[in-house]
Coordinates of C-alpha atoms and ligand atoms in Angstrom, one line a residue:
M1 CA 12.9 25.2 -5.5
R2 CA 9.6 24.6 -7.1
R3 CA 6.5 25.4 -5.0
L4 CA 4.0 22.6 -4.5
T5 CA 1.2 25.1 -5.1
A6 CA 2.2 25.6 -8.7
A7 CA 0.3 23.1 -10.8
L8 CA 2.6 20.6 -12.5
F9 CA 0.6 20.8 -15.7
C10 CA -1.6 23.6 -16.7
L11 CA -4.9 21.7 -16.9
S12 CA -6.9 24.4 -18.6
A13 CA -4.3 25.1 -21.2
L14 CA -4.0 21.4 -22.0
A15 CA -7.7 20.9 -22.1
G16 CA -8.2 23.7 -24.7
S17 CA -9.6 27.2 -24.4
P18 CA -11.1 28.0 -21.0
V19 CA -14.9 27.6 -21.1
A20 CA -17.1 30.2 -19.5
A21 CA -18.4 29.0 -16.2
Q22 CA -22.0 27.8 -16.4
S23 CA -24.4 27.8 -13.5
V24 CA -24.9 24.3 -12.2
T25 CA -28.1 23.8 -10.4
P26 CA -28.2 20.9 -8.0
A27 CA -30.1 18.1 -9.8
P28 CA -33.1 16.6 -8.3
A29 CA -32.1 13.3 -6.7
A30 CA -34.4 11.4 -9.0
T31 CA -32.5 12.5 -12.1
P32 CA -29.5 10.3 -12.8
P33 CA -26.1 12.0 -13.3
K34 CA -25.0 12.3 -16.9
L35 CA -21.4 11.3 -16.2
I36 CA -19.9 8.9 -13.8
V37 CA -16.3 9.6 -13.0
A38 CA -14.6 6.6 -11.3
I39 CA -11.2 7.4 -9.8
S40 CA -8.9 4.8 -8.5
V41 CA -5.9 6.1 -6.5
D42 CA -3.6 3.1 -6.7
Q43 CA -2.4 2.0 -3.2
L44 CA -4.4 4.7 -1.3
G45 CA -4.9 2.7 1.8
G46 CA -7.5 3.6 4.5
D47 CA -4.5 4.5 6.7
L48 CA -3.2 7.1 4.3
F49 CA -6.7 8.6 3.8
A50 CA -7.1 8.8 7.6
G51 CA -3.6 10.2 8.1
Y52 CA -4.0 13.0 5.5
R53 CA -7.7 13.9 5.7
Q54 CA -6.9 16.9 7.9
H55 CA -4.4 18.3 5.3
F56 CA -6.6 18.0 2.2
A57 CA -7.9 21.3 0.9
G58 CA -8.5 20.6 -2.9
G59 CA -10.0 17.7 -4.8
M60 CA -9.7 15.2 -1.9
A61 CA -11.4 17.8 0.4
R62 CA -14.3 18.0 -2.1
M63 CA -14.6 14.2 -2.0
Q64 CA -14.7 14.4 1.8
S65 CA -17.6 16.8 1.5
G66 CA -19.8 14.1 -0.1
V67 CA -20.6 10.6 1.2
V68 CA -17.6 9.1 3.0
F69 CA -17.2 5.4 3.7
A70 CA -13.8 5.6 5.4
D71 CA -13.9 1.8 6.2
G72 CA -14.0 0.2 2.8
Y73 CA -12.5 -3.1 2.0
Q74 CA -10.9 -4.8 -1.0
A75 CA -12.1 -7.9 0.9
Q76 CA -10.4 -10.6 -1.1
S77 CA -6.9 -12.0 -0.4
A78 CA -5.6 -10.7 -3.8
T79 CA -4.8 -7.1 -2.8
E80 CA -3.0 -6.4 -6.1
T81 CA -3.6 -3.9 -8.8
C82 CA -5.4 -6.0 -11.3
P83 CA -7.8 -7.9 -8.9
G84 CA -8.3 -4.6 -7.0
H85 CA -9.3 -2.7 -10.0
S86 CA -11.5 -5.5 -11.3
T87 CA -13.7 -5.3 -8.2
L88 CA -14.3 -1.5 -8.5
L89 CA -16.8 -1.4 -11.3
T90 CA -17.9 -5.0 -11.7
G91 CA -19.4 -5.6 -8.3
S92 CA -17.5 -9.0 -8.4
Y93 CA -14.8 -10.7 -6.5
P94 CA -11.9 -12.5 -8.4
A95 CA -13.8 -15.7 -7.7
R96 CA -16.3 -14.5 -10.2
S97 CA -14.3 -12.1 -12.4
G98 CA -11.4 -14.5 -12.9
I99 CA -8.9 -11.8 -12.2
I100 CA -7.1 -13.7 -9.4
A101 CA -3.8 -11.8 -9.5
N102 CA -1.6 -9.5 -11.6
D103 CA 0.0 -12.6 -13.1
W104 CA -0.9 -16.2 -12.7
I105 CA 0.6 -19.5 -13.9
D106 CA -1.1 -21.5 -16.6
P107 CA 0.6 -24.9 -16.3
A108 CA -0.5 -25.7 -19.8
S109 CA 1.0 -22.6 -21.3
P110 CA 3.7 -23.2 -24.0
R111 CA 5.6 -20.2 -22.5
A112 CA 8.8 -21.1 -20.7
D113 CA 7.7 -19.1 -17.6
K114 CA 4.1 -20.3 -17.9
T115 CA 3.1 -16.8 -16.7
I116 CA 0.0 -15.1 -17.9
Y117 CA -0.6 -11.3 -17.3
C118 CA -4.1 -10.4 -16.2
A119 CA -4.6 -7.7 -18.9
E120 CA -3.2 -9.5 -22.0
D121 CA -4.2 -11.8 -24.8
E122 CA -1.6 -14.5 -24.7
R123 CA -2.9 -16.0 -27.9
V124 CA -1.4 -13.2 -29.9
P125 CA 1.5 -14.7 -31.8
G126 CA 4.9 -13.7 -30.5
S127 CA 3.6 -12.3 -27.2
T128 CA 5.3 -13.0 -23.9
S129 CA 4.5 -12.3 -20.3
R130 CA 6.9 -9.3 -20.4
N131 CA 6.1 -8.2 -24.0
Y132 CA 2.4 -8.7 -24.0
T133 CA -0.6 -7.5 -26.0
V134 CA -3.0 -5.5 -23.8
S135 CA -6.5 -7.0 -23.8
P136 CA -9.6 -7.4 -21.6
V137 CA -10.2 -11.0 -22.6
H138 CA -9.5 -12.4 -19.1
L139 CA -12.2 -10.3 -17.4
K140 CA -15.2 -12.6 -17.2
V141 CA -17.8 -10.1 -16.0
P142 CA -19.2 -6.8 -17.4
T143 CA -18.2 -3.4 -16.0
L144 CA -20.5 -0.4 -15.4
G145 CA -19.6 0.9 -18.8
D146 CA -20.5 -2.4 -20.4
R147 CA -23.9 -2.5 -18.6
L148 CA -24.7 1.1 -19.5
K149 CA -23.9 0.5 -23.1
A150 CA -26.0 -2.6 -23.2
A151 CA -28.9 -0.6 -21.8
N152 CA -28.3 2.3 -24.2
P153 CA -25.7 2.1 -27.0
A154 CA -25.4 5.9 -26.8
S155 CA -23.5 5.6 -23.5
R156 CA -19.7 6.0 -23.8
T157 CA -16.9 4.7 -21.7
V158 CA -13.5 6.4 -21.6
A159 CA -10.5 5.3 -19.6
V160 CA -7.2 7.1 -18.9
S161 CA -4.7 5.5 -16.5
G162 CA -1.2 5.3 -15.4
K163 CA -1.3 1.5 -15.9
D164 CA -2.8 -0.6 -18.6
R165 CA -4.4 -3.1 -16.2
S166 CA -6.3 -0.4 -14.3
A167 CA -7.6 1.1 -17.5
V168 CA -8.7 -2.3 -18.8
M169 CA -10.2 -3.6 -15.6
M170 CA -12.3 -0.5 -14.9
A171 CA -13.4 0.1 -18.5
G172 CA -14.0 -3.4 -19.7
P173 CA -14.0 -4.6 -23.3
N174 CA -16.2 -1.8 -24.8
A175 CA -14.2 1.3 -24.1
D176 CA -14.7 4.1 -26.7
Q177 CA -11.3 5.6 -25.7
I178 CA -8.8 3.8 -23.5
W179 CA -5.3 5.3 -22.9
W180 CA -2.6 4.2 -20.5
W181 CA 1.0 5.2 -19.7
G182 CA 3.2 3.3 -22.1
G183 CA 6.6 4.3 -20.7
Q184 CA 7.2 7.6 -22.5
G185 CA 3.6 8.7 -23.2
F186 CA 0.0 7.5 -23.4
V187 CA -0.8 4.6 -25.7
S188 CA -3.9 2.4 -26.6
Y189 CA -4.8 -0.8 -28.4
A190 CA -3.1 -1.2 -31.8
G191 CA -4.9 0.7 -34.5
R192 CA -6.8 3.1 -32.3
A193 CA -6.8 6.7 -33.7
E194 CA -5.4 9.2 -31.2
P195 CA -7.8 12.0 -30.3
A196 CA -6.5 15.5 -30.3
A197 CA -6.7 15.6 -26.5
V198 CA -4.2 12.7 -26.2
T199 CA -1.9 14.1 -28.9
R200 CA -1.7 17.4 -27.0
G201 CA -1.3 15.6 -23.7
N202 CA 1.5 13.5 -25.0
A203 CA 3.3 16.5 -26.5
A204 CA 3.0 18.2 -23.1
V205 CA 4.4 15.1 -21.4
A206 CA 7.3 14.9 -23.8
T207 CA 8.2 18.6 -23.2
R208 CA 8.0 18.1 -19.5
L209 CA 9.9 14.9 -19.4
A210 CA 12.7 16.4 -21.5
A211 CA 13.4 19.0 -18.8
A212 CA 15.0 18.3 -15.4
Q213 CA 12.8 18.9 -12.4
P214 CA 14.0 20.8 -9.4
P215 CA 13.1 19.4 -6.0
L216 CA 9.7 20.3 -4.5
T217 CA 9.6 22.6 -1.5
L218 CA 8.6 20.6 1.6
P219 CA 5.3 22.0 3.1
E220 CA 5.0 22.3 6.8
Q221 CA 2.6 19.3 7.0
C222 CA 5.4 17.0 5.7
R223 CA 8.2 18.1 8.0
S224 CA 7.7 15.5 10.7
R225 CA 8.2 12.8 8.1
D226 CA 11.5 14.1 6.9
R227 CA 13.8 11.3 8.2
A228 CA 16.3 9.2 6.3
I229 CA 15.8 5.4 6.5
D230 CA 18.8 3.3 5.7
I231 CA 17.8 0.4 3.4
G232 CA 21.4 -0.9 2.9
G233 CA 23.7 -0.6 -0.1
G234 CA 24.4 3.0 0.8
K235 CA 20.8 3.9 0.0
T236 CA 18.1 5.7 2.0
V237 CA 14.5 6.7 1.5
G238 CA 12.2 9.0 3.4
T239 CA 13.5 12.5 2.6
G240 CA 12.9 12.7 -1.2
R241 CA 11.6 15.8 -2.9
F242 CA 11.0 14.4 -6.5
A243 CA 13.9 16.1 -8.1
R244 CA 14.3 14.4 -11.5
E245 CA 17.0 14.4 -14.2
A246 CA 15.9 15.3 -17.7
G247 CA 14.5 12.3 -19.6
D248 CA 14.2 10.0 -16.5
A249 CA 10.8 8.4 -17.3
R250 CA 11.0 6.0 -14.4
A251 CA 11.3 8.8 -11.9
F252 CA 8.5 10.7 -13.7
R253 CA 6.3 7.6 -13.2
A254 CA 7.1 7.5 -9.4
S255 CA 6.1 11.1 -8.9
P256 CA 3.1 13.4 -8.9
E257 CA 3.9 14.2 -12.5
L258 CA 2.3 10.9 -13.7
D259 CA -1.1 11.6 -12.1
A260 CA -1.1 15.2 -13.2
S261 CA -0.6 14.0 -16.8
V262 CA -3.4 11.4 -16.5
L263 CA -5.8 14.0 -15.1
A264 CA -4.9 16.5 -17.8
I265 CA -5.7 14.1 -20.6
A266 CA -8.8 12.9 -18.9
A267 CA -10.1 16.5 -18.5
A268 CA -9.2 17.2 -22.1
L269 CA -11.1 14.1 -23.3
V270 CA -14.2 15.2 -21.3
Q271 CA -14.1 18.4 -23.2
E272 CA -13.3 17.0 -26.6
M273 CA -15.9 14.2 -26.5
K274 CA -18.4 16.3 -24.6
L275 CA -18.8 13.5 -22.1
G276 CA -22.0 13.8 -20.1
S277 CA -23.7 15.9 -22.8
G278 CA -25.0 13.1 -24.9
A279 CA -28.2 11.1 -24.9
A280 CA -27.1 8.6 -22.2
T281 CA -24.9 8.6 -19.1
D282 CA -21.2 8.3 -19.9
V283 CA -18.4 6.7 -17.8
L284 CA -14.9 8.1 -17.3
T285 CA -12.5 5.9 -15.4
V286 CA -9.3 7.5 -14.1
G287 CA -6.4 5.4 -12.9
L288 CA -4.0 7.4 -10.7
A289 CA -0.9 5.2 -10.3
A290 CA 1.6 7.6 -8.9
T291 CA 0.7 6.8 -5.3
D292 CA 1.5 3.1 -5.9
Y293 CA 4.8 3.8 -7.6
V294 CA 5.7 6.2 -4.8
G295 CA 4.7 3.7 -2.1
H296 CA 6.8 0.9 -3.8
T297 CA 9.8 3.1 -4.4
Y298 CA 10.0 5.1 -1.1
G299 CA 7.4 3.5 1.3
N300 CA 4.4 5.3 2.4
Q301 CA 5.4 7.3 5.5
G302 CA 8.2 9.6 4.2
T303 CA 8.2 13.0 2.7
E304 CA 7.7 11.4 -0.7
M305 CA 4.2 10.1 0.0
C306 CA 3.3 13.4 1.8
L307 CA 4.3 15.5 -1.2
N308 CA 2.6 13.0 -3.5
L309 CA -0.8 13.1 -1.7
L310 CA -0.8 16.9 -1.3
S311 CA 0.0 17.2 -5.0
L312 CA -2.8 14.7 -5.8
D313 CA -5.2 16.8 -3.7
R314 CA -4.3 19.9 -5.7
D315 CA -4.3 18.2 -9.1
L316 CA -7.7 16.7 -8.4
A317 CA -9.0 20.2 -7.6
G318 CA -7.9 21.3 -11.0
F319 CA -9.5 18.3 -12.7
F320 CA -12.8 18.9 -11.0
A321 CA -12.6 22.6 -11.9
V322 CA -12.5 21.6 -15.6
L323 CA -15.5 19.3 -15.1
D324 CA -17.4 22.0 -13.3
R325 CA -16.9 24.4 -16.2
T326 CA -18.6 21.9 -18.6
G327 CA -21.9 22.4 -16.7
V328 CA -22.4 18.6 -16.7
D329 CA -24.1 16.9 -13.7
Y330 CA -21.4 14.4 -12.8
M331 CA -21.0 12.0 -9.9
V332 CA -17.5 11.0 -8.7
V333 CA -16.6 7.8 -6.9
L334 CA -13.0 7.6 -5.6
S335 CA -11.5 4.5 -4.1
A336 CA -8.4 2.3 -4.3
D337 CA -7.4 -1.1 -5.7
H338 CA -5.6 -2.0 -2.4
G339 CA -3.8 -0.4 0.5
G340 CA -0.1 -0.9 1.4
H341 CA 2.5 -1.5 4.0
D342 CA 5.4 0.7 4.7
L343 CA 9.0 -0.6 4.4
P344 CA 9.9 -2.9 7.3
E345 CA 13.0 -0.9 8.1
R346 CA 10.9 2.1 9.1
V347 CA 8.0 0.1 10.6
R348 CA 10.6 -1.6 12.9
M349 CA 11.8 1.9 14.1
Q350 CA 8.3 3.0 14.7
G351 CA 6.5 0.6 17.0
F352 CA 6.6 -2.8 15.3
A353 CA 9.7 -4.8 16.0
D354 CA 8.4 -7.9 14.2
A355 CA 8.3 -6.2 10.7
Q356 CA 10.6 -8.1 8.5
R357 CA 11.5 -9.0 4.9
V358 CA 10.7 -12.4 3.5
D359 CA 13.2 -15.2 3.8
P360 CA 14.8 -15.6 0.3
A361 CA 14.5 -19.4 0.8
L362 CA 10.7 -19.1 0.9
N363 CA 10.3 -19.3 -2.9
P364 CA 8.6 -22.0 -5.0
V365 CA 11.8 -23.1 -6.7
A366 CA 13.7 -23.6 -3.4
I367 CA 10.7 -25.2 -1.7
G368 CA 10.1 -27.3 -4.7
E369 CA 13.7 -28.5 -4.8
A370 CA 13.4 -29.6 -1.2
V371 CA 10.2 -31.4 -1.8
A372 CA 11.7 -33.2 -4.9
R373 CA 14.7 -34.2 -2.8
D374 CA 12.4 -35.5 0.0
L375 CA 10.5 -37.6 -2.5
G376 CA 13.2 -38.6 -4.9
L377 CA 11.8 -36.7 -7.8
T378 CA 13.6 -34.8 -10.5
G379 CA 12.6 -31.6 -12.4
R380 CA 10.7 -28.5 -11.3
V381 CA 7.9 -29.2 -8.9
L382 CA 6.3 -25.9 -7.9
W383 CA 5.5 -22.7 -9.8
G384 CA 4.4 -19.3 -8.4
G385 CA 5.7 -16.6 -6.1
N386 CA 6.5 -16.3 -2.4
S387 CA 2.9 -15.7 -1.4
G388 CA -0.5 -16.2 -3.0
D389 CA -1.0 -19.1 -5.4
L390 CA 1.4 -22.0 -6.1
W391 CA 0.9 -24.6 -8.9
L392 CA 2.2 -28.1 -9.1
D393 CA 4.2 -28.8 -12.3
P394 CA 1.9 -30.5 -14.8
A395 CA 4.7 -33.1 -15.6
I396 CA 4.4 -34.6 -12.1
P397 CA 2.8 -38.0 -12.7
A398 CA -0.7 -38.3 -11.4
K399 CA 0.3 -41.0 -8.9
D400 CA 2.8 -38.6 -7.3
R401 CA 0.7 -35.5 -7.1
A402 CA -1.0 -36.1 -3.7
R403 CA 2.3 -36.8 -2.0
V404 CA 4.0 -33.8 -3.6
L405 CA 1.1 -31.6 -2.5
A406 CA 1.3 -33.0 1.1
A407 CA 5.1 -32.5 1.2
A408 CA 4.8 -29.0 -0.1
V409 CA 2.1 -28.2 2.5
A410 CA 4.3 -29.6 5.3
R411 CA 7.4 -27.7 4.2
L412 CA 5.5 -24.4 3.7
S413 CA 3.5 -24.7 6.9
A414 CA 6.7 -25.3 9.0
H415 CA 8.2 -22.0 7.8
P416 CA 8.1 -19.4 10.6
Q417 CA 7.0 -16.6 8.2
V418 CA 4.0 -18.6 6.9
E419 CA 0.6 -17.9 8.4
S420 CA -1.6 -20.3 6.5
V421 CA -1.5 -22.8 3.7
L422 CA -4.7 -23.8 2.0
T423 CA -5.3 -26.3 -0.8
R424 CA -7.4 -26.1 -3.9
E425 CA -9.5 -28.8 -2.4
Q426 CA -10.2 -26.9 0.8
L427 CA -11.0 -23.6 -1.0
S428 CA -13.2 -25.2 -3.6
A429 CA -15.3 -26.8 -0.8
M430 CA -15.9 -23.5 0.9
P431 CA -19.0 -21.3 0.3
M432 CA -18.4 -17.6 -0.7
P433 CA -18.2 -15.6 2.5
T434 CA -21.2 -13.5 3.3
A435 CA -20.2 -11.8 6.6
S436 CA -19.1 -8.2 6.8
P437 CA -15.6 -8.1 5.3
E438 CA -13.8 -7.1 8.6
R439 CA -15.0 -10.4 10.0
W440 CA -13.7 -12.6 7.2
T441 CA -11.2 -15.3 8.1
I442 CA -8.0 -15.8 6.1
A443 CA -9.7 -18.7 4.3
D444 CA -12.7 -16.5 3.5
R445 CA -10.3 -13.9 1.9
A446 CA -8.6 -16.6 -0.1
R447 CA -12.0 -18.1 -1.1
A448 CA -13.2 -14.8 -2.6
T449 CA -10.1 -14.9 -4.8
F450 CA -10.4 -18.6 -5.7
H451 CA -11.4 -19.3 -9.3
A452 CA -11.5 -23.0 -10.2
E453 CA -10.2 -22.5 -13.7
R454 CA -7.3 -20.2 -12.9
S455 CA -6.3 -20.6 -9.2
G456 CA -3.3 -22.6 -8.0
D457 CA -3.1 -26.0 -6.2
L458 CA -2.0 -24.2 -3.0
F459 CA -2.5 -20.8 -1.5
I460 CA 0.0 -19.3 0.9
A461 CA -0.5 -16.4 3.3
L462 CA 2.6 -14.9 4.9
K463 CA 2.5 -13.6 8.5
Q464 CA 1.6 -10.0 9.2
R465 CA 4.3 -7.5 8.5
V466 CA 6.4 -9.9 6.4
T467 CA 7.2 -7.9 3.3
P468 CA 7.5 -10.2 0.3
I469 CA 10.5 -8.3 -1.2
A470 CA 13.7 -9.9 0.1
D471 CA 16.1 -7.2 -1.1
P472 CA 15.1 -3.5 -0.9
T473 CA 18.2 -2.2 -2.8
G474 CA 17.1 -3.5 -6.2
G475 CA 14.2 -1.0 -6.8
Y476 CA 11.0 -1.5 -4.8
V477 CA 11.3 -1.2 -1.0
A478 CA 7.7 -1.8 0.1
T479 CA 4.6 -3.5 -1.3
H480 CA 1.0 -4.8 -0.8
G481 CA -0.7 -8.0 -2.0
S482 CA -1.2 -9.7 1.4
V483 CA -4.3 -11.0 3.1
W484 CA -3.9 -8.4 5.9
D485 CA -6.0 -5.4 6.6
Y486 CA -3.3 -2.8 5.8
D487 CA -3.6 -4.1 2.2
R488 CA -7.4 -4.5 2.3
W489 CA -8.5 -1.2 3.9
V490 CA -9.4 1.5 1.4
P491 CA -11.6 4.6 1.4
I492 CA -14.8 4.7 -0.7
L493 CA -16.0 8.2 -1.4
F494 CA -18.9 9.6 -3.5
W495 CA -19.5 13.2 -4.5
R496 CA -22.1 14.9 -6.6
R497 CA -23.0 18.6 -6.6
G498 CA -25.8 19.2 -4.2
M499 CA -25.5 15.8 -2.5
P500 CA -26.2 16.0 1.2
A501 CA -23.1 14.8 3.0
F502 CA -22.7 12.0 5.5
E503 CA -20.0 9.8 6.9
Q504 CA -20.8 6.1 7.5
P505 CA -18.1 4.5 9.6
L506 CA -19.4 0.9 9.2
P507 CA -17.5 -1.3 6.8
I508 CA -18.5 -1.8 3.2
A509 CA -16.7 -3.5 0.3
T510 CA -15.5 -2.2 -3.1
V511 CA -17.8 -4.7 -4.8
D512 CA -20.6 -2.5 -3.4
I513 CA -19.6 0.4 -5.7
L514 CA -21.2 -1.0 -8.9
P515 CA -24.6 -1.8 -7.4
T516 CA -24.6 1.5 -5.6
L517 CA -23.9 3.4 -8.9
A518 CA -26.4 1.2 -10.7
G519 CA -29.0 2.2 -8.1
V520 CA -28.3 5.9 -8.7
L521 CA -28.6 5.3 -12.4
A522 CA -31.7 3.2 -12.2
L523 CA -29.8 0.5 -14.0
P524 CA -31.2 -2.9 -13.2
I525 CA -28.8 -5.8 -12.3
P526 CA -30.3 -9.2 -12.4
A527 CA -30.2 -11.1 -9.1
G528 CA -27.2 -13.3 -8.6
E529 CA -25.0 -11.6 -11.2
I530 CA -22.7 -9.8 -8.7
D531 CA -21.3 -10.0 -5.2
G532 CA -21.8 -6.5 -4.0
V533 CA -24.9 -4.8 -2.5
C534 CA -26.3 -1.3 -3.1
R535 CA -25.5 1.3 -0.5
D536 CA -27.9 4.1 0.1
L537 CA -26.2 7.4 -0.7
D538 CA -29.3 9.5 0.2
A539 CA -28.6 11.0 3.6
G540 CA -32.3 11.3 4.4
A541 CA -35.3 9.0 4.1
G542 CA -35.0 8.5 0.4
T543 CA -32.9 5.8 -1.2
N544 CA -31.1 5.2 -4.5
C545 CA -31.3 1.4 -3.9
P546 CA -33.9 -0.9 -5.4
A547 CA -36.2 -2.6 -3.0
Q548 CA -34.5 -5.7 -1.7
Ligands
LIG1 ZN1 -2.2 -1.2 -7.3

């Protein structure tokens, strides 16, 4: 058995020769940090943070020793990876950024599935929604890195991530280095030269992947979660230990091994590029995707998530230790792109009898066929998924569109698993919500996602605790993406050496991160360009925020 305390990757070896420790004097608050490290832990809901806080002793414990906003919100309805990451460093909701979902339908697309991926350029010849060309072209707003570079071209932006969309949405179009997990190793845009740090990292990943991994030892803190949950088809989840066969890249991805490799390469790039030691403040974005893959594959209340989060805590400690040795004055912000909901089979056993899986009949093809029958139409009527946006087929004649829409609304609204159906007309007539995010209505949440150019003709919200995965035996057992708070609630944590700690329990939003960092960096943001507000990180009478 492999002990959890043994690091999965030797960070310092991967990052080059150990550097002698330098003394780091706490910087005066007036001096901006030289490096912003923005970490997203994909699917780290506020509930997971609350549930594991007492057990963290490494990098997560360090984050808790800074400024803690435990009640953060991805306030918009689109609690998916791409929209969630797009809010983190742009200060903008999808209504402004255009990142309304991971995938959306473009009714005018020549593609058979009319599906556009958020982080692709579909104009590249030969590309499809499954075999796409990664690109930031859909992001309509600048990131922190873009703004810093505009203010001072010496500023550099570097992104390393377990997913292409998280790298692209946090870094923006001007990344100096951008690397994401490509299935067997870390890849970038075509034609990008591979830095030595990435070459070494990929070699280490290849070696590791080629070897089988024995199961992790279950620490005492995880024992109460060690219970098999039957998901049908002779399968169970809840007792996993991350044992992996040699070469199984999919299992590697849904394990702490993925984040360890991302952190190792990020640390090595900090050293190789001397991030934080140049003329301007640099940005490093780190997308940690293992928590999301673990949550989808095993749910979030079993041994798998417990082992994953304790591994994350330890691997973050190693990452921060490498940053410490550079002597750079860096500030870290850590948050998440969304929360998550455990698999309904376990939720039902543990207090919520109403947790269920979505009715397979609640999909746009089936609903569309029923609507077409009702109205005597032929051909496909509706496009989209079983929640979120739906689009009317562009071939529906103009004279029929209003009655197709009304029939679809009636059919969807009558379904017992549907909470709310909103039309494009209703959403486009609403102002952007301005209340604190915990007080937003379902319509407010949908409005913050609504983008006139990209959003659908209809928006559907499923009822609470309806998991939009009909069959758990095919791969994923649990998910996120709903309008409900278990998917919206995320921690927002700031740490910088010497920063006086405080915990603010009142709610803030992830769109507040960008203006808060901009305040710390004295980076002006013209009024009206973003949705977030600056939050004062100074525990005392001073403030990092500009006068309002
Ligand atoms: Zn995600």
